[in-house]
mmCIF file of C-alpha atoms and ligand atoms in Angstrom:
data_model
loop_
_atom_site.group_PDB
_atom_site.id
_atom_site.type_symbol
_atom_site.label_atom_id
_atom_site.label_comp_id
_atom_site.label_asym_id
_atom_site.label_seq_id
_atom_site.Cartn_x
_atom_site.Cartn_y
_atom_site.Cartn_z
ATOM 1 C CA MET X 1 35.016 16.054 -2.066
ATOM 2 C CA VAL X 2 37.345 15.615 1.077
ATOM 3 C CA GLY X 3 37.183 19.356 1.241
ATOM 4 C CA LEU X 4 32.688 18.225 1.388
ATOM 5 C CA ARG X 5 33.996 15.647 4.080
ATOM 6 C CA LYS X 6 35.989 17.304 6.218
ATOM 7 C CA GLY X 7 33.474 20.217 6.199
ATOM 8 C CA ASP X 8 35.714 23.062 4.759
ATOM 9 C CA HIS X 9 33.479 26.184 3.539
ATOM 10 C CA ASP X 10 34.326 26.516 0.153
ATOM 11 C CA ALA X 11 34.079 23.685 -0.384
ATOM 12 C CA PHE X 12 30.120 23.802 1.112
ATOM 13 C CA ASP X 13 29.250 27.114 -1.023
ATOM 14 C CA SER X 14 30.668 25.123 -4.540
ATOM 15 C CA PHE X 15 28.966 22.140 -3.478
ATOM 16 C CA VAL X 16 25.676 24.282 -3.475
ATOM 17 C CA ARG X 17 26.467 27.146 -5.994
ATOM 18 C CA LEU X 18 26.429 23.916 -8.063
ATOM 19 C CA PHE X 19 23.624 21.275 -7.427
ATOM 20 C CA ALA X 20 21.141 23.437 -5.913
ATOM 21 C CA PRO X 21 19.658 24.766 -9.022
ATOM 22 C CA ARG X 22 18.964 21.262 -10.740
ATOM 23 C CA ALA X 23 18.350 20.182 -6.802
ATOM 24 C CA MET X 24 15.530 22.635 -7.356
ATOM 25 C CA ARG X 25 14.228 21.599 -10.757
ATOM 26 C CA ILE X 26 14.053 18.018 -9.306
ATOM 27 C CA ALA X 27 11.941 19.489 -6.122
ATOM 28 C CA ARG X 28 9.641 21.509 -8.475
ATOM 29 C CA ARG X 29 8.516 18.577 -10.331
ATOM 30 C CA VAL X 30 7.758 16.436 -7.395
ATOM 31 C CA LEU X 31 5.812 19.211 -5.929
ATOM 32 C CA GLN X 32 4.331 21.258 -8.079
ATOM 33 C CA ASN X 33 4.532 24.525 -5.511
ATOM 34 C CA GLU X 34 7.500 26.533 -5.550
ATOM 35 C CA ALA X 35 7.536 27.028 -1.392
ATOM 36 C CA ASP X 36 7.266 23.140 -0.901
ATOM 37 C CA ALA X 37 10.600 22.700 -3.348
ATOM 38 C CA ALA X 38 12.708 25.175 -1.468
ATOM 39 C CA ASP X 39 11.934 23.387 2.396
ATOM 40 C CA ALA X 40 12.859 19.754 0.507
ATOM 41 C CA VAL X 41 15.594 21.677 -1.865
ATOM 42 C CA GLN X 42 16.765 22.891 1.951
ATOM 43 C CA ASP X 43 16.517 19.616 3.747
ATOM 44 C CA ALA X 44 17.781 18.291 1.350
ATOM 45 C CA PHE X 45 21.211 19.784 1.574
ATOM 46 C CA ILE X 46 21.216 19.959 5.396
ATOM 47 C CA SER X 47 20.436 15.492 5.101
ATOM 48 C CA ALA X 48 23.468 15.339 2.461
ATOM 49 C CA MET X 49 25.439 16.911 5.286
ATOM 50 C CA SER X 50 24.992 15.235 7.905
ATOM 51 C CA SER X 51 25.759 11.390 5.406
ATOM 52 C CA ILE X 52 28.616 13.282 3.081
ATOM 53 C CA ARG X 53 30.861 10.582 5.953
ATOM 54 C CA GLN X 54 28.891 7.655 4.243
ATOM 55 C CA PHE X 55 29.372 8.908 0.818
ATOM 56 C CA ARG X 56 31.540 6.185 -0.941
ATOM 57 C CA ALA X 57 34.595 7.821 -2.706
ATOM 58 C CA ASP X 58 33.962 5.037 -6.014
ATOM 59 C CA CYS X 59 30.827 6.506 -6.808
ATOM 60 C CA GLN X 60 29.433 9.522 -8.269
ATOM 61 C CA LEU X 61 28.624 12.210 -6.053
ATOM 62 C CA ALA X 62 25.724 14.255 -8.556
ATOM 63 C CA THR X 63 23.822 10.629 -8.503
ATOM 64 C CA TRP X 64 24.252 10.357 -5.060
ATOM 65 C CA PHE X 65 22.490 13.596 -4.726
ATOM 66 C CA GLN X 66 20.233 13.144 -6.711
ATOM 67 C CA ARG X 67 18.455 10.464 -4.610
ATOM 68 C CA VAL X 68 18.819 13.024 -1.572
ATOM 69 C CA VAL X 69 16.947 15.450 -3.476
ATOM 70 C CA THR X 70 14.645 13.382 -4.681
ATOM 71 C CA ASN X 71 14.125 11.287 -1.144
ATOM 72 C CA ALA X 72 13.536 14.569 0.340
ATOM 73 C CA ALA X 73 11.146 15.898 -1.922
ATOM 74 C CA LEU X 74 8.763 12.829 -1.611
ATOM 75 C CA MET X 75 8.967 12.585 1.781
ATOM 76 C CA LYS X 76 7.660 16.426 1.958
ATOM 77 C CA LEU X 77 4.929 15.286 -0.149
ATOM 78 C CA ARG X 78 4.148 12.503 1.605
ATOM 79 C CA SER X 79 3.836 14.040 5.007
ATOM 80 C CA LYS X 80 1.867 16.375 2.819
ATOM 81 C CA LEU X 81 -0.633 13.810 1.511
ATOM 82 C CA ARG X 82 -0.344 12.812 4.909
ATOM 83 C CA LYS X 83 0.000 9.092 3.776
ATOM 84 C CA ASP X 84 1.410 6.269 5.613
ATOM 85 C CA ILE X 85 4.366 4.164 4.385
ATOM 86 C CA ARG X 86 3.177 0.394 2.813
ATOM 87 C CA SER X 87 3.927 -2.786 3.716
ATOM 88 C CA ILE X 88 6.023 -4.009 0.843
ATOM 89 C CA ASP X 89 4.643 -7.923 1.927
ATOM 90 C CA GLU X 90 1.208 -6.390 1.514
ATOM 91 C CA LEU X 91 0.986 -5.400 -2.065
ATOM 92 C CA ALA X 92 2.708 -7.945 -3.448
ATOM 93 C CA PRO X 93 0.996 -10.742 -5.726
ATOM 94 C CA ALA X 94 -0.373 -13.777 -3.675
ATOM 95 C CA PHE X 95 -1.249 -17.210 -5.095
ATOM 96 C CA TYR X 96 -2.819 -20.222 -4.733
ATOM 97 C CA ALA X 97 -1.191 -23.178 -3.471
ATOM 98 C CA ASP X 98 -1.793 -24.575 -6.814
ATOM 99 C CA GLY X 99 0.143 -21.515 -8.444
ATOM 100 C CA HIS X 100 -2.770 -19.685 -9.094
ATOM 101 C CA ARG X 101 -3.248 -16.172 -8.678
ATOM 102 C CA ILE X 102 -5.543 -15.047 -6.062
ATOM 103 C CA GLY X 103 -8.203 -12.376 -7.268
ATOM 104 C CA PRO X 104 -6.366 -11.090 -10.566
ATOM 105 C CA LYS X 105 -8.356 -7.574 -11.283
ATOM 106 C CA PRO X 106 -9.869 -6.294 -14.470
ATOM 107 C CA ALA X 107 -7.288 -6.047 -16.315
ATOM 108 C CA TRP X 108 -6.338 -2.334 -16.853
ATOM 109 C CA ALA X 109 -8.710 -1.179 -19.798
ATOM 110 C CA GLN X 110 -6.118 1.894 -21.479
ATOM 111 C CA THR X 111 -2.770 2.121 -20.656
ATOM 112 C CA PRO X 112 -1.870 4.736 -17.750
ATOM 113 C CA ASP X 113 -1.000 6.909 -20.879
ATOM 114 C CA GLU X 114 -3.924 6.976 -22.309
ATOM 115 C CA ILE X 115 -6.045 8.079 -19.014
ATOM 116 C CA LEU X 116 -4.142 10.309 -17.505
ATOM 117 C CA GLU X 117 -2.196 14.217 -18.382
ATOM 118 C CA ARG X 118 1.323 13.885 -18.057
ATOM 119 C CA SER X 119 1.478 16.510 -15.426
ATOM 120 C CA GLU X 120 -1.612 13.699 -13.656
ATOM 121 C CA ARG X 121 1.154 10.411 -14.764
ATOM 122 C CA CYS X 122 3.920 12.443 -12.475
ATOM 123 C CA ARG X 123 1.750 13.418 -9.953
ATOM 124 C CA MET X 124 0.443 9.641 -9.115
ATOM 125 C CA VAL X 125 3.419 7.884 -9.463
ATOM 126 C CA HIS X 126 5.731 10.124 -6.768
ATOM 127 C CA GLU X 127 2.757 10.152 -4.446
ATOM 128 C CA ARG X 128 2.634 6.457 -5.235
ATOM 129 C CA ILE X 129 6.827 5.964 -4.734
ATOM 130 C CA SER X 130 7.208 7.708 -1.892
ATOM 131 C CA GLN X 131 4.963 5.364 -0.205
ATOM 132 C CA LEU X 132 7.123 2.529 -0.685
ATOM 133 C CA PRO X 133 9.598 1.898 2.629
ATOM 134 C CA GLU X 134 13.234 2.954 2.046
ATOM 135 C CA ASP X 135 14.805 0.037 0.541
ATOM 136 C CA SER X 136 12.319 -0.401 -1.816
ATOM 137 C CA ARG X 137 11.953 3.112 -2.896
ATOM 138 C CA ASN X 138 15.837 3.347 -3.115
ATOM 139 C CA VAL X 139 16.432 0.761 -6.087
ATOM 140 C CA VAL X 140 12.998 2.365 -8.046
ATOM 141 C CA LEU X 141 15.277 6.055 -7.502
ATOM 142 C CA LEU X 142 18.130 4.773 -8.807
ATOM 143 C CA ARG X 143 16.856 2.251 -11.515
ATOM 144 C CA ASP X 144 14.471 3.807 -12.712
ATOM 145 C CA ILE X 145 13.871 7.077 -12.643
ATOM 146 C CA GLN X 146 17.562 8.011 -12.569
ATOM 147 C CA GLN X 147 17.955 5.032 -15.189
ATOM 148 C CA GLU X 148 21.693 3.822 -13.028
ATOM 149 C CA SER X 149 23.141 0.644 -13.988
ATOM 150 C CA THR X 150 22.542 -2.545 -11.450
ATOM 151 C CA ALA X 151 26.214 -2.694 -10.589
ATOM 152 C CA GLU X 152 25.986 1.476 -10.433
ATOM 153 C CA THR X 153 22.755 1.089 -8.337
ATOM 154 C CA ALA X 154 24.609 -1.563 -5.887
ATOM 155 C CA ARG X 155 27.548 0.549 -5.280
ATOM 156 C CA GLN X 156 25.643 3.786 -4.475
ATOM 157 C CA LEU X 157 23.607 1.419 -1.005
ATOM 158 C CA GLY X 158 26.103 -0.377 -0.213
ATOM 159 C CA VAL X 159 25.068 -3.768 -1.402
ATOM 160 C CA SER X 160 24.893 -6.802 -3.938
ATOM 161 C CA GLU X 161 23.728 -6.624 -7.129
ATOM 162 C CA SER X 162 21.774 -9.799 -6.806
ATOM 163 C CA VAL X 163 19.852 -7.366 -3.445
ATOM 164 C CA VAL X 164 19.695 -4.424 -5.968
ATOM 165 C CA LYS X 165 17.110 -7.359 -8.578
ATOM 166 C CA THR X 166 15.277 -8.404 -5.862
ATOM 167 C CA ARG X 167 14.103 -5.634 -4.252
ATOM 168 C CA LEU X 168 13.840 -3.734 -7.770
ATOM 169 C CA HIS X 169 11.241 -6.185 -8.736
ATOM 170 C CA ARG X 170 9.283 -6.654 -5.274
ATOM 171 C CA ALA X 171 9.352 -2.773 -5.180
ATOM 172 C CA ARG X 172 7.666 -2.802 -8.536
ATOM 173 C CA GLN X 173 5.331 -5.117 -7.876
ATOM 174 C CA ALA X 174 4.474 -3.307 -5.103
ATOM 175 C CA LEU X 175 4.386 -0.304 -6.849
ATOM 176 C CA ARG X 176 2.317 -2.408 -9.989
ATOM 177 C CA SER X 177 -0.207 -3.259 -7.093
ATOM 178 C CA MET X 178 -0.355 0.491 -5.666
ATOM 179 C CA ILE X 179 -1.409 1.624 -9.728
ATOM 180 C CA GLU X 180 -4.048 -0.503 -10.086
ATOM 181 C CA GLU X 181 -5.861 0.082 -6.829
ATOM 182 C CA GLU X 182 -5.674 3.713 -8.555
ATOM 183 C CA LEU X 183 -6.563 2.657 -11.693
ATOM 184 C CA VAL X 184 -9.192 -0.803 -11.057
ATOM 185 C CA VAL X 185 -12.345 0.503 -9.686
ATOM 186 C CA ALA X 186 -13.148 -2.849 -8.284
ATOM 187 C CA MET N 1 10.040 -31.372 -16.865
ATOM 188 C CA PRO N 2 6.816 -30.070 -14.286
ATOM 189 C CA GLU N 3 4.370 -27.777 -15.806
ATOM 190 C CA LEU N 4 4.783 -23.907 -14.906
ATOM 191 C CA SER N 5 3.523 -21.952 -12.405
ATOM 192 C CA CYS N 6 1.780 -18.399 -12.425
ATOM 193 C CA GLN N 7 3.444 -17.968 -9.986
ATOM 194 C CA GLU N 8 7.138 -19.136 -10.592
ATOM 195 C CA LEU N 9 6.228 -17.188 -13.929
ATOM 196 C CA ILE N 10 6.003 -13.594 -11.601
ATOM 197 C CA ARG N 11 8.469 -14.690 -9.725
ATOM 198 C CA PHE N 12 11.479 -15.313 -12.114
ATOM 199 C CA LEU N 13 9.374 -12.208 -14.314
ATOM 200 C CA ASP N 14 12.433 -9.270 -13.579
ATOM 201 C CA ASP N 15 14.548 -11.625 -15.458
ATOM 202 C CA TYR N 16 11.772 -12.554 -18.591
ATOM 203 C CA VAL N 17 11.037 -8.982 -18.958
ATOM 204 C CA ASP N 18 15.351 -8.277 -19.598
ATOM 205 C CA ASP N 19 15.925 -10.935 -20.943
ATOM 206 C CA THR N 20 18.240 -12.246 -19.004
ATOM 207 C CA GLN N 21 17.194 -15.953 -18.890
ATOM 208 C CA PRO N 22 18.778 -18.839 -20.855
ATOM 209 C CA ALA N 23 16.964 -19.757 -24.018
ATOM 210 C CA GLU N 24 15.203 -22.698 -22.833
ATOM 211 C CA LEU N 25 13.070 -20.901 -19.403
ATOM 212 C CA ARG N 26 12.536 -18.727 -21.918
ATOM 213 C CA ALA N 27 10.661 -20.806 -24.217
ATOM 214 C CA GLU N 28 8.926 -22.301 -21.041
ATOM 215 C CA PHE N 29 7.846 -18.561 -20.525
ATOM 216 C CA GLU N 30 6.238 -18.066 -24.185
ATOM 217 C CA ARG N 31 4.753 -21.367 -23.254
ATOM 218 C CA HIS N 32 2.949 -20.558 -20.502
ATOM 219 C CA LEU N 33 2.095 -17.235 -21.499
ATOM 220 C CA GLU N 34 0.485 -18.889 -25.138
ATOM 221 C CA ILE N 35 -2.168 -20.639 -22.435
ATOM 222 C CA CYS N 36 -2.436 -17.771 -19.254
ATOM 223 C CA PRO N 37 -4.615 -14.541 -19.956
ATOM 224 C CA ASP N 38 -3.991 -13.626 -15.680
ATOM 225 C CA CYS N 39 0.169 -13.047 -16.689
ATOM 226 C CA VAL N 40 -0.679 -11.386 -19.650
ATOM 227 C CA ASP N 41 -1.598 -9.112 -17.716
ATOM 228 C CA TYR N 42 0.237 -9.480 -15.638
ATOM 229 C CA LEU N 43 2.854 -8.936 -17.654
ATOM 230 C CA LYS N 44 2.102 -5.753 -19.306
ATOM 231 C CA THR N 45 0.842 -4.362 -16.505
ATOM 232 C CA TYR N 46 3.961 -4.939 -15.063
ATOM 233 C CA ARG N 47 6.023 -3.166 -18.084
ATOM 234 C CA ASP N 48 3.558 -0.785 -18.165
ATOM 235 C CA THR N 49 4.368 0.381 -14.177
ATOM 236 C CA ILE N 50 8.335 0.498 -15.043
ATOM 237 C CA SER N 51 7.767 2.934 -18.459
ATOM 238 C CA LEU N 52 5.784 4.629 -16.198
ATOM 239 C CA ALA N 53 8.245 5.539 -13.181
ATOM 240 C CA ARG N 54 10.806 5.902 -16.357
ATOM 241 C CA GLY N 55 8.771 8.047 -18.745
ATOM 242 C CA ALA N 56 6.363 10.089 -16.040
ATOM 243 C CA CYS N 57 8.908 11.384 -14.059
ATOM 244 C CA ALA N 58 11.492 12.608 -17.490
ATOM 245 C CA GLU N 59 11.415 16.690 -17.523
ATOM 246 C CA ASP N 60 9.507 17.832 -19.660
ATOM 247 C CA PRO N 61 10.899 19.082 -23.009
ATOM 248 C CA SER N 62 7.991 21.403 -24.343
ATOM 249 C CA ALA N 63 7.545 22.930 -20.568
ATOM 250 C CA PRO N 64 9.394 26.329 -20.487
ATOM 251 C CA PRO N 65 13.423 26.531 -19.122
ATOM 252 C CA PRO N 66 13.381 26.690 -15.202
ATOM 253 C CA ASP N 67 13.702 29.915 -13.555
ATOM 254 C CA ASP N 68 16.756 30.044 -11.866
ATOM 255 C CA ILE N 69 16.909 29.353 -8.396
ATOM 256 C CA PRO N 70 16.151 31.867 -6.102
ATOM 257 C CA ASP N 71 19.596 33.871 -4.175
ATOM 258 C CA GLU N 72 18.048 34.056 -0.843
ATOM 259 C CA LEU N 73 16.956 30.073 -0.953
ATOM 260 C CA ILE N 74 21.031 29.544 -1.953
ATOM 261 C CA GLN N 75 22.064 32.534 1.132
ATOM 262 C CA ILE N 76 19.412 30.616 3.720
ATOM 263 C CA ILE N 77 21.000 27.426 2.767
ATOM 264 C CA LEU N 78 25.207 28.379 2.936
ATOM 265 C CA ARG N 79 23.726 29.767 6.064
ATOM 266 C CA SER N 80 22.945 26.525 7.251
ATOM 267 C CA ARG N 81 25.862 24.646 7.240
ATOM 268 C CA PRO N 82 26.383 22.379 9.989
ATOM 269 C CA ALA N 83 29.814 23.223 11.868
ATOM 270 C CA GLY N 84 32.711 21.312 10.663
HETATM 271 ZN ZN1 ZN Q 201 -0.419 -17.984 -15.246
#
């Protein structure tokens, strides 16, 4: 760790050899394409080395790097699809003054599990997560995808646990709205 | 106690889903859900969203074991090491 921060050759060499196979596996899952996955893994190592100084010593390196890789793969996916980052506020549920929800859509007829094949679900979720703003995306990656605790997520992101909770709730609501756009044909 | 609105329920839905609320408040949520199909639907789809994110991206147990990473990629990454 210390060697990595100082730019030590041997430390970088072992870091790459240890983490590259894992990185490749994550990138393949997100991009479902060998060449794109290889590009994303390269991006991830470059991004990891340029941000290693901000890495906090009390955090898990593997957890941190997994998020860096997933983010690199999601950014590659988003640019390939030419999709934009969506606004969390616009995807939040809206309410009338009396507290009732505005325009609830017809219920999802089936759960996504019933409608979509496993690989389709994986594709859809990754596409939609790639459109979340960075702060929201990071909490979803750590809490829901990597299934880290609120405390570890707070440490990794350098924010309080209550910020993690609020961001996660809003991010899930936004994700829910995007999935609904896909599943419910008005 | 004023009746809980849909807006308040949805605002604190994460606490309900995580079961971290005081029992009294949870009971109030339950009472609302008994009479409000919109919120029942929102709760269900919120849970579906969480399980989609958790489950869909997990490794497929039926998938063949991944190939090793190509050595040329390792070499490219090693060459790209920023000057320290
Ligand atoms: Zn309601």
